[in-house]
mmCIF file of C-alpha atoms in Angstrom:
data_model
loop_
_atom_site.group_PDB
_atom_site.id
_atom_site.type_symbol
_atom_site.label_atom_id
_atom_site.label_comp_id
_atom_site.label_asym_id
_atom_site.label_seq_id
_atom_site.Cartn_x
_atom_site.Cartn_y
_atom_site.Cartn_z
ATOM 1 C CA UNK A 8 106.847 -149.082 186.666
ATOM 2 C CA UNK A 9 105.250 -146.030 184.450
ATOM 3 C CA UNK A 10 106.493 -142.858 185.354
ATOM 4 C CA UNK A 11 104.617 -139.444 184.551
ATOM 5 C CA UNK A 12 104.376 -137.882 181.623
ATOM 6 C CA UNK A 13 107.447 -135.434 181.727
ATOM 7 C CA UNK A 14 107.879 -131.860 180.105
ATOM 8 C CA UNK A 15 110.965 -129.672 179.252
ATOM 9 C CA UNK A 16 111.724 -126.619 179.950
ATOM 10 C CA UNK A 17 113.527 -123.973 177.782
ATOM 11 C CA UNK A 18 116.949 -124.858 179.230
ATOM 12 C CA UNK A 19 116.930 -128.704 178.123
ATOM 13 C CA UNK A 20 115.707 -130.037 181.201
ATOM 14 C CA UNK A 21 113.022 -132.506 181.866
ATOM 15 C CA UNK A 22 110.863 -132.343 185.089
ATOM 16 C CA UNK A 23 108.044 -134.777 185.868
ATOM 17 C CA UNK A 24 105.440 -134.990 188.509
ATOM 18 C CA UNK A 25 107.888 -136.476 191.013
ATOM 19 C CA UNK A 26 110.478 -134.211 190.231
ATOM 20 C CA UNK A 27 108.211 -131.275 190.914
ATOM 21 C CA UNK A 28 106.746 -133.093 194.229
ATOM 22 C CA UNK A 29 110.588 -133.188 195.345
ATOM 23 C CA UNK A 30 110.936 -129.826 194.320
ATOM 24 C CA UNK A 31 108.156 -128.704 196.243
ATOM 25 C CA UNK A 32 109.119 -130.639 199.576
ATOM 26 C CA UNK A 33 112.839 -129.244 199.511
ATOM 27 C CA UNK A 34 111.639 -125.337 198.905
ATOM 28 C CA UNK A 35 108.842 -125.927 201.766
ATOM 29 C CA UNK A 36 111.892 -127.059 204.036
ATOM 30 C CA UNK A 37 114.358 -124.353 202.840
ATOM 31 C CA UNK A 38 111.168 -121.464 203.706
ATOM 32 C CA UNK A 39 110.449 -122.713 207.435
ATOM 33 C CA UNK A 40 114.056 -121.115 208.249
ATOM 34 C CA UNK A 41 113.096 -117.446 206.267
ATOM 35 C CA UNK A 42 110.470 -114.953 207.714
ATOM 36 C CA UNK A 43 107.022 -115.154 207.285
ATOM 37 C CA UNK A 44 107.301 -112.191 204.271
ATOM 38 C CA UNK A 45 109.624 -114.301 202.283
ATOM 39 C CA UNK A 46 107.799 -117.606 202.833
ATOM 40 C CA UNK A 47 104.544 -115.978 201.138
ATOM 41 C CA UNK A 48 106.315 -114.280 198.619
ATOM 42 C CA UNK A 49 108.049 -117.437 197.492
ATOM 43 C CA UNK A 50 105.409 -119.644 198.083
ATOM 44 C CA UNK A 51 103.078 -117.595 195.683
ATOM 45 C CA UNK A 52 105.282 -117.402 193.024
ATOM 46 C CA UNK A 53 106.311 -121.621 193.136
ATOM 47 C CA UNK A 54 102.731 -122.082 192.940
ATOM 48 C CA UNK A 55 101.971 -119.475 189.759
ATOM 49 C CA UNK A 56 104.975 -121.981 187.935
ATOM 50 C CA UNK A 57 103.654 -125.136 189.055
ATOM 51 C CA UNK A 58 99.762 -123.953 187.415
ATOM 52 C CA UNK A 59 101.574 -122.942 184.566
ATOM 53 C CA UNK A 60 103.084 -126.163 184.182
ATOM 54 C CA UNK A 61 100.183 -128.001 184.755
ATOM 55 C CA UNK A 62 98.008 -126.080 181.871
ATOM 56 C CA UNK A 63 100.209 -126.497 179.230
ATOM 57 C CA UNK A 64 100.248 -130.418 180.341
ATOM 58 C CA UNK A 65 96.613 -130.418 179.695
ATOM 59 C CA UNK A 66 96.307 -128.051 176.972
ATOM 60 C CA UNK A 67 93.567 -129.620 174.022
ATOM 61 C CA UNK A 68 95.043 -130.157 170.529
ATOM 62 C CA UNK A 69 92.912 -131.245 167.221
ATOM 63 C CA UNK A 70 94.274 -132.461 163.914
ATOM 64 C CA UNK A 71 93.888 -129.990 161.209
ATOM 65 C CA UNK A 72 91.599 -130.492 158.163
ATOM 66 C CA UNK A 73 92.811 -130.062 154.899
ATOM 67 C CA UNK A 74 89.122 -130.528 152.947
ATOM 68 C CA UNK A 75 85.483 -129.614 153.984
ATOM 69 C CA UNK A 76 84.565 -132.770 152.974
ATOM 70 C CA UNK A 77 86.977 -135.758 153.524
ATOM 71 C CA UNK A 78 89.974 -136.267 155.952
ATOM 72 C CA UNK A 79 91.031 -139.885 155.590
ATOM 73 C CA UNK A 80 93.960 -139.400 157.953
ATOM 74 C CA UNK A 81 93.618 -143.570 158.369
ATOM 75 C CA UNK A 82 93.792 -144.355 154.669
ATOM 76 C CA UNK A 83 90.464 -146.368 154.801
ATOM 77 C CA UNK A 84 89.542 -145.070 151.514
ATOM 78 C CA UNK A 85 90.781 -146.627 148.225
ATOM 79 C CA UNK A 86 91.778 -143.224 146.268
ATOM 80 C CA UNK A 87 88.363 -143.089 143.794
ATOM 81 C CA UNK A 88 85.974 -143.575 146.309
ATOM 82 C CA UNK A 89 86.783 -141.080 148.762
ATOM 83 C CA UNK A 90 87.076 -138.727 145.700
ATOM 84 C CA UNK A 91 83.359 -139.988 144.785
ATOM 85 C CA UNK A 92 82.506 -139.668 148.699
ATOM 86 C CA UNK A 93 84.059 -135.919 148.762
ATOM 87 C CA UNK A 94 81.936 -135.373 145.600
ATOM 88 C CA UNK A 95 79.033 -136.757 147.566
ATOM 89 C CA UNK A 96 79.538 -134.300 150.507
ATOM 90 C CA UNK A 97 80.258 -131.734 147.868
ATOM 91 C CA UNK A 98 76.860 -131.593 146.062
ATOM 92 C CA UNK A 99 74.891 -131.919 149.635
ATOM 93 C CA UNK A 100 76.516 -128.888 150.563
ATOM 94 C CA UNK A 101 75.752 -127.077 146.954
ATOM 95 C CA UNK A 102 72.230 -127.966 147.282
ATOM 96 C CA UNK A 103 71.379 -128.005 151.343
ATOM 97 C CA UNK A 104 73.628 -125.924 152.490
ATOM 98 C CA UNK A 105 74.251 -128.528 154.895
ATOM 99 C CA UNK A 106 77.868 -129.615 156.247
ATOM 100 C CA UNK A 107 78.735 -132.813 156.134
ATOM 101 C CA UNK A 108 82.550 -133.963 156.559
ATOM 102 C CA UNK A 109 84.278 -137.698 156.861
ATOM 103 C CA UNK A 110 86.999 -138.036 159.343
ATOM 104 C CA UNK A 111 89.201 -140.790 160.042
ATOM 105 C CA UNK A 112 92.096 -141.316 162.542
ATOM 106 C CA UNK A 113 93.855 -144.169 163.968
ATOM 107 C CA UNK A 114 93.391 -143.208 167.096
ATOM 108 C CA UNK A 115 92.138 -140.081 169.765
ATOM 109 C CA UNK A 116 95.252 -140.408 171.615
ATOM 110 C CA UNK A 117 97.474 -138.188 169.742
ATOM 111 C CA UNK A 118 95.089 -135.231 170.561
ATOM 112 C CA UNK A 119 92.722 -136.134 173.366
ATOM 113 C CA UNK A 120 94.677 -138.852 175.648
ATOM 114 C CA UNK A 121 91.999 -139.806 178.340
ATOM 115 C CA UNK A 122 89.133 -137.884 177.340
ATOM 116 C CA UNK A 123 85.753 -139.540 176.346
ATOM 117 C CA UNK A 124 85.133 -140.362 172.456
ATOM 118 C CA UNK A 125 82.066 -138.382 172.994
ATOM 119 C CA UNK A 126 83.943 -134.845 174.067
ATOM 120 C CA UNK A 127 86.541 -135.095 171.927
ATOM 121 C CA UNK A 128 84.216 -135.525 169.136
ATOM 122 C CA UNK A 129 82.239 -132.724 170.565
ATOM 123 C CA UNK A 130 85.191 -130.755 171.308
ATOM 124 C CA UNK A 131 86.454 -130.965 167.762
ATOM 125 C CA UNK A 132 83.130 -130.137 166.351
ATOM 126 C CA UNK A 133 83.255 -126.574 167.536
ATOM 127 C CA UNK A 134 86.808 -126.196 167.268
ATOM 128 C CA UNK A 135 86.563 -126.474 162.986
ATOM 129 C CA UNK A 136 82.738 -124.671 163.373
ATOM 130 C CA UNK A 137 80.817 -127.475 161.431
ATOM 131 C CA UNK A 138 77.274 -126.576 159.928
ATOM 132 C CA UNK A 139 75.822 -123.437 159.524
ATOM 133 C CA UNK A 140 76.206 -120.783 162.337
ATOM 134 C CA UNK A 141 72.890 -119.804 162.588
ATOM 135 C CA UNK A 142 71.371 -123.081 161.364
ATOM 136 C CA UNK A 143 73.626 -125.951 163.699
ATOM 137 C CA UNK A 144 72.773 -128.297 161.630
ATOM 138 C CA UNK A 145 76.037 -129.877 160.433
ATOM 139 C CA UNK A 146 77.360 -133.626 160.480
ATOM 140 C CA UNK A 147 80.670 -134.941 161.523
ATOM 141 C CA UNK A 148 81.867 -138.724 161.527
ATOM 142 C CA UNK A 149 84.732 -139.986 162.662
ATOM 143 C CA UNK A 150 86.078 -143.387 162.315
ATOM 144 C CA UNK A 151 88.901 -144.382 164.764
ATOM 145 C CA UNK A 152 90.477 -147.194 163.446
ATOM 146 C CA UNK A 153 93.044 -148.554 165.929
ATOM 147 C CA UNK A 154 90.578 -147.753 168.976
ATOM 148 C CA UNK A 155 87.517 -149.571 166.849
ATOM 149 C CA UNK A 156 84.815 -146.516 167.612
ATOM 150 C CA UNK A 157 83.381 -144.026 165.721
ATOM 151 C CA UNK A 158 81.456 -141.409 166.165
ATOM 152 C CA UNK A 159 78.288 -139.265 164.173
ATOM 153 C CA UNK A 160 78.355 -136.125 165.869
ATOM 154 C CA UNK A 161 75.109 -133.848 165.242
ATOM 155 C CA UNK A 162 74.952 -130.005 164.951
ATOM 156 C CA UNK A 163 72.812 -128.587 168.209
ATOM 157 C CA UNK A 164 70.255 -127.802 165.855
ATOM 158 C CA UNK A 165 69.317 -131.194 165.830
ATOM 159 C CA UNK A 166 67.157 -132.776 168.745
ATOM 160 C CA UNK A 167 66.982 -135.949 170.737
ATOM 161 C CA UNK A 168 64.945 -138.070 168.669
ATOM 162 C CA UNK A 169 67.261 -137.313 165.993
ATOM 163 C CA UNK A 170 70.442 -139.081 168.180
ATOM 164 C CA UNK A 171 68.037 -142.294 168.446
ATOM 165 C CA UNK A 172 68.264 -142.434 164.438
ATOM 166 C CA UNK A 173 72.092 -141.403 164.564
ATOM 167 C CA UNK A 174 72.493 -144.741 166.887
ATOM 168 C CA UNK A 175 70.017 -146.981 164.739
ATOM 169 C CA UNK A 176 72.585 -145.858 161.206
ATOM 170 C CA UNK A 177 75.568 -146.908 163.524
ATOM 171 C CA UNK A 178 74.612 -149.641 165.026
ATOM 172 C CA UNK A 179 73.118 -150.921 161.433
ATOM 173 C CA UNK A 180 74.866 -149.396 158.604
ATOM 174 C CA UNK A 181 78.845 -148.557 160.187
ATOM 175 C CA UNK A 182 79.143 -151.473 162.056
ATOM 176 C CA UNK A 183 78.256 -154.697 160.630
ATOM 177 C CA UNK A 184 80.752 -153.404 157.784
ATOM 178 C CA UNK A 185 83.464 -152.444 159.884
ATOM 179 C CA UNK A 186 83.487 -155.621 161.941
ATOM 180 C CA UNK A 187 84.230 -157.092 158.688
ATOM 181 C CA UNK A 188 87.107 -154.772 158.156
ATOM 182 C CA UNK A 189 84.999 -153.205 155.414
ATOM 183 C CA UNK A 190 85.935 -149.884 156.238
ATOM 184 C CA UNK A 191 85.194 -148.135 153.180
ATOM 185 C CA UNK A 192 81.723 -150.148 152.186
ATOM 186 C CA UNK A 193 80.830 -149.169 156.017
ATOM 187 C CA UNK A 194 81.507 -145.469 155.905
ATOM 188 C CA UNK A 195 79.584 -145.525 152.591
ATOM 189 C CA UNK A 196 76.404 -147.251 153.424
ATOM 190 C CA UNK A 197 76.346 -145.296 156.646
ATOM 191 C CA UNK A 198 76.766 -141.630 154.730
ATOM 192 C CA UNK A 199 74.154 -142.313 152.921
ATOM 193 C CA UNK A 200 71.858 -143.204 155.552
ATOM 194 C CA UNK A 201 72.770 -140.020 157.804
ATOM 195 C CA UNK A 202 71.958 -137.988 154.230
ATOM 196 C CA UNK A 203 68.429 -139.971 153.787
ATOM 197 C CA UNK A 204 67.144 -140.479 157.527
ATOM 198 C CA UNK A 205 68.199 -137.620 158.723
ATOM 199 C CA UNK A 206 70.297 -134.446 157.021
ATOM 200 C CA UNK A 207 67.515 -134.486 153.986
ATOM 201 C CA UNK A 208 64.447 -135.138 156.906
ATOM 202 C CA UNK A 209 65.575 -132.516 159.018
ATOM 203 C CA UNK A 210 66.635 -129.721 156.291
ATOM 204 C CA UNK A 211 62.980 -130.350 154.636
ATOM 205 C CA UNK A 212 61.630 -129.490 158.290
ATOM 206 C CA UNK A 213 60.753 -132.847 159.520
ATOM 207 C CA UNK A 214 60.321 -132.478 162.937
ATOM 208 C CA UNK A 215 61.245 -136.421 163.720
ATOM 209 C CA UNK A 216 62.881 -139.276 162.366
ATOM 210 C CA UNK A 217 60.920 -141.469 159.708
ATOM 211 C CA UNK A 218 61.114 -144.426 161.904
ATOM 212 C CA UNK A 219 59.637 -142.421 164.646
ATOM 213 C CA UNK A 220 56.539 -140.957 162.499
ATOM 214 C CA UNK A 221 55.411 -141.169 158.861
ATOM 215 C CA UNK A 222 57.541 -139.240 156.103
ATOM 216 C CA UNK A 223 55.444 -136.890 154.594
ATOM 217 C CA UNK A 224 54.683 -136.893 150.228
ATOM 218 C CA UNK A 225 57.102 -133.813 150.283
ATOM 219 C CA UNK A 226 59.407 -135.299 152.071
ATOM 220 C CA UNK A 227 59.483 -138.582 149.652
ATOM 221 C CA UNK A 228 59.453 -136.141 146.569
ATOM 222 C CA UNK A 229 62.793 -134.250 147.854
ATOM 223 C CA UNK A 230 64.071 -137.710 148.402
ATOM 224 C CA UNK A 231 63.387 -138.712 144.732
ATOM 225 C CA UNK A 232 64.952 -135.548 143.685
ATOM 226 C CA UNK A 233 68.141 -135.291 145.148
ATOM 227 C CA UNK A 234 68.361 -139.037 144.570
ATOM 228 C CA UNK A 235 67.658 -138.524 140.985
ATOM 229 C CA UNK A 236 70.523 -135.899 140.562
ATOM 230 C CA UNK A 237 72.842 -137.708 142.154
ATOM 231 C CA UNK A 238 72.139 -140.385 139.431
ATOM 232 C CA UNK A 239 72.781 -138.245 136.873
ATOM 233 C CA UNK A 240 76.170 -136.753 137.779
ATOM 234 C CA UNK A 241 77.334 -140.363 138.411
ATOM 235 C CA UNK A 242 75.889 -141.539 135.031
ATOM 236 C CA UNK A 243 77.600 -138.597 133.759
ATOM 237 C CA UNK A 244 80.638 -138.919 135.079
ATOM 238 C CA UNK A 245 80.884 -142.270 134.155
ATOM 239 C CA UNK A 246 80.122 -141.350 130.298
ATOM 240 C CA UNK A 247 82.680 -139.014 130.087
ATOM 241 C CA UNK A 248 85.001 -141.554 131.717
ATOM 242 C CA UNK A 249 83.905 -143.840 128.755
ATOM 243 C CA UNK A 250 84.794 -141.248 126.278
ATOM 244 C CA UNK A 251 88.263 -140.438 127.270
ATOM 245 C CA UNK A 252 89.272 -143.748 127.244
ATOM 246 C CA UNK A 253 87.828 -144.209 123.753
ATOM 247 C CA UNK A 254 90.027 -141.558 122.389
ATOM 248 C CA UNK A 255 93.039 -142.064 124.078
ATOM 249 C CA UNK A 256 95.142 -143.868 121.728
ATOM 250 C CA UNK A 257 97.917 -146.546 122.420
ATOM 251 C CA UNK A 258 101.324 -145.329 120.848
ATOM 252 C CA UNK A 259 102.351 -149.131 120.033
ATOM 253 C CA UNK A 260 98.979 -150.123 118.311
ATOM 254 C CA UNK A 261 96.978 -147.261 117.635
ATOM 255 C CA UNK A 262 94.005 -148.346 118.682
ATOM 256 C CA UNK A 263 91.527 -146.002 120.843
ATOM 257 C CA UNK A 264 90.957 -147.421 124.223
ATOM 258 C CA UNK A 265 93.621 -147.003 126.234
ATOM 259 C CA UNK A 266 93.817 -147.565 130.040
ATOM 260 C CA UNK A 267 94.611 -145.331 132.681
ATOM 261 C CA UNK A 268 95.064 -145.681 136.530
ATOM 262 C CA UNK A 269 96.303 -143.348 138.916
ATOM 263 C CA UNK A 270 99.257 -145.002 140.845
ATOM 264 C CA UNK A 271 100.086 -142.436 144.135
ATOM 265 C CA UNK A 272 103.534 -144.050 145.474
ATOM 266 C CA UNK A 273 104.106 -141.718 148.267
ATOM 267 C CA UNK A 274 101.609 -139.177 149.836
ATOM 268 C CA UNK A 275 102.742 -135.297 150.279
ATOM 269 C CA UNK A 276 103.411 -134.116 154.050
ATOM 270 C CA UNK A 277 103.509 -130.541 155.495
ATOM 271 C CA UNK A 278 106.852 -131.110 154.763
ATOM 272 C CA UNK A 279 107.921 -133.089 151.825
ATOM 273 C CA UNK A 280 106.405 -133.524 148.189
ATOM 274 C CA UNK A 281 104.465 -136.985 147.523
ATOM 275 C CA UNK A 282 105.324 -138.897 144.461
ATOM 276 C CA UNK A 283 102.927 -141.316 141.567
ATOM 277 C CA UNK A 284 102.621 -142.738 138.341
ATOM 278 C CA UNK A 285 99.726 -143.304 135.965
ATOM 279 C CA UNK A 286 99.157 -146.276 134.610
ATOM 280 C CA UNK A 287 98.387 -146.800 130.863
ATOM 281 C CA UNK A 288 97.620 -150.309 129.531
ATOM 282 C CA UNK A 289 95.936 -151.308 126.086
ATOM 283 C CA UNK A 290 93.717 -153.700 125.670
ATOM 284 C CA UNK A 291 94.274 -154.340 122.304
ATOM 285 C CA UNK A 292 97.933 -155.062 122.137
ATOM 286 C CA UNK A 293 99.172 -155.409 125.727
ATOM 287 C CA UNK A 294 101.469 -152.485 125.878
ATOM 288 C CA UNK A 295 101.717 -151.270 129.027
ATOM 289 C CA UNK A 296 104.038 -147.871 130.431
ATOM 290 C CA UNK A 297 103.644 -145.691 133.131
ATOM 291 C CA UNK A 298 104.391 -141.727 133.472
ATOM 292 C CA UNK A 299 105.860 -140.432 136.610
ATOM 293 C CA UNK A 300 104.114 -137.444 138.257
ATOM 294 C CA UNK A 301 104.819 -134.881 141.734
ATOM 295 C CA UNK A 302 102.140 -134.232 144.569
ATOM 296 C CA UNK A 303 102.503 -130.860 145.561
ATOM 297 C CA UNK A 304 103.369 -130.351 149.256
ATOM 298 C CA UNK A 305 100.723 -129.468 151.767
ATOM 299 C CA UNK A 306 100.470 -125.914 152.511
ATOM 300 C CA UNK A 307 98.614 -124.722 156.055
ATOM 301 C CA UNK A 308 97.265 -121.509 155.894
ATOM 302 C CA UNK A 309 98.027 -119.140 158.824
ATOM 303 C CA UNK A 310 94.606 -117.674 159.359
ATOM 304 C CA UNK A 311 92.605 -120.825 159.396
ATOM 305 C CA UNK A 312 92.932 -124.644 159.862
ATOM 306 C CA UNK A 313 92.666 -125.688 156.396
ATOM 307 C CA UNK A 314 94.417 -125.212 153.804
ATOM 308 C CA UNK A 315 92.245 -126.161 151.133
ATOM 309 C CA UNK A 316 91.226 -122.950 150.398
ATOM 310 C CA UNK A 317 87.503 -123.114 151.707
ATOM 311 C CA UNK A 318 86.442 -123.632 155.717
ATOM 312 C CA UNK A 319 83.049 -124.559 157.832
ATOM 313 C CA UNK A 320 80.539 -121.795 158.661
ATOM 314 C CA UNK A 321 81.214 -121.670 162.193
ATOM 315 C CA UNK A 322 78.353 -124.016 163.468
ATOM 316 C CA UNK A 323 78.329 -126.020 166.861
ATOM 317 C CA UNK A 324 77.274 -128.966 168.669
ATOM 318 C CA UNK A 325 76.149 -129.483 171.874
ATOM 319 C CA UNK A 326 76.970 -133.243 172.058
ATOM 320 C CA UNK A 327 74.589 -134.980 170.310
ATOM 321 C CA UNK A 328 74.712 -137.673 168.117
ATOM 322 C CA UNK A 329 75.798 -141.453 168.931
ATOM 323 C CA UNK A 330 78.681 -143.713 169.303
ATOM 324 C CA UNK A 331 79.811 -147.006 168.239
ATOM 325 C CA UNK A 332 82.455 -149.908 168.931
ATOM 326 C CA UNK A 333 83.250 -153.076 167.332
#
């Protein structure tokens, strides 16, 4: 038999639903013996506690962000491509102005018991202000691991024919990947389809979707661009990669080409510091060591709900987007 859900007061005690229907049955009892004054007066003030009790019950919660970019609350991200993902997001924003932000969770429960995927991805959409203000034309998606859904959730700038390409990139770029258990290859394929069919359409003032009518030669030409500097910074990044490990030299050997992978062991918490080790290795000789490192421990701020420093532009949506399972 499932009881309830129960809730405590300040004096230790814990009252459920039955408790308070008992409650309620004994004082209605007790008040047929006062007068009619004291019936009403106590009768008004039993029901002001039991609405009080029953608001906080229901009262909506949302997890806090710590980045603008990535939350990977799930740990469906190996540690270098979510940091190549939140680079991703990064440079969209730099050059769009456009907010787009990854996040996953193993489940809605924690925050939204009961309540639809769709409202609680809505819900949290205007609670962190995603996209522009004036523009509404940010991007959230969320990835639910243990309750297999996800959601793209669209800015209200966006209009309907822009959900029907939200549910086409779901249903064929997240899915097929994540019914694999290819969590990270999924959320990868399908960013980058959200960015191409519709954050770069719509911010170049496409009125539709591409698959809906032509794509214009400007539109094609801002395609080519952005894809063309996104090319370079990774080409760039990976030179410099190239060239760090060329001078870093082994201290058995000496020879220049040293390995080095970052190891974290235990994440940080509000609470606690988080704890790693990087990696070296030469391929030369063989010689292998690692150096121990501390993760700083996550800081909230008290005026906003990240703590990263940097927060959305207060955009909203009005429920649009699309929805997935697997």
């Amino acid at each position: 038999m499932t009881l309830a859900p129960s809730r405590t007061c300040a004096a230790g005690f814990s009252y459920t639903a039955l408790d308070l229907a008992g409650l309620f049955h004994d004082t209605v009892r007790r008040l047929v013996k006062r007068s009619d004054l004291g019936r009403f007066i106590l009768m008004r003030i039993f029901l002001m506690l039991l609405c009080l009790w029953a608001g906080g019950s229901m009262a909506q919660t949302f997890p806090l962000y710590e980045q603008i970019t990535v939350n990977d609350y799930a740990d469906l991200l190996p540690v270098d491509e979510e940091a190549a993902l939140s680079a991703q997001l990064k440079t969209l924003r730099e050059e769009t102005g456009v907010e787009m932000t990854v996040l996953t969770l193993d489940s809605q429960r924690p925050f939204a018991q009961g309540q639809s995927l769709e409202a609680f991805s809505t819900a949290l959409f205007n609670h962190w202000g995603i996209g522009d203000a004036q523009r509404n034309d940010g991007v959230l998606v969320m990835v639910l691991r243990a309750d297999r859904a996800m959601r793209v959730e669209l800015g209200a700038g966006y209009g309907q024919d822009w959900n029907r390409e939200a549910q086409y990139i779901v249903d064929n770029d997240f899915l097929p990947a994540f019914r694999n258990d290819d969590y990270a290859g999924g959320i990868a394929r399908g960013v980058d389809a959200v960015i191409e069919d519709i954050v770069m359409p719509f911010n170049a003032g496409t009125l539709r979707p591409a698959r809906q009518a032509d794509k214009s030669r400007g539109t094609k030409i801002l395609f080519g661009i952005f894809g063309g500097v996104i090319a370079a910074f990774a080409a760039l990044f990976v030179f410099a990669k190239r060239l760090i490990k060329r001078l870093r030299k082994c201290p058995k050997c000496g020879q220049g080409g040293m390995n080095k992978d970052r190891i974290v062991d235990f994440k940080a918490s509000y609470s606690t510091t988080g704890s790693g080790r990087h990696h070296f290795h030469c391929d030369h000789c063989g010689h292998t060591y690692d150096q121990s490192f501390i993760i700083a421990m996550r800081s909230q701020s008290t005026s906003s709900s990240s703590s990263s420093g940097s927060s959305f532009g207060g955009g909203s949506s009005g429920g649009g987007g699309a929805s997935g399972r697997w």
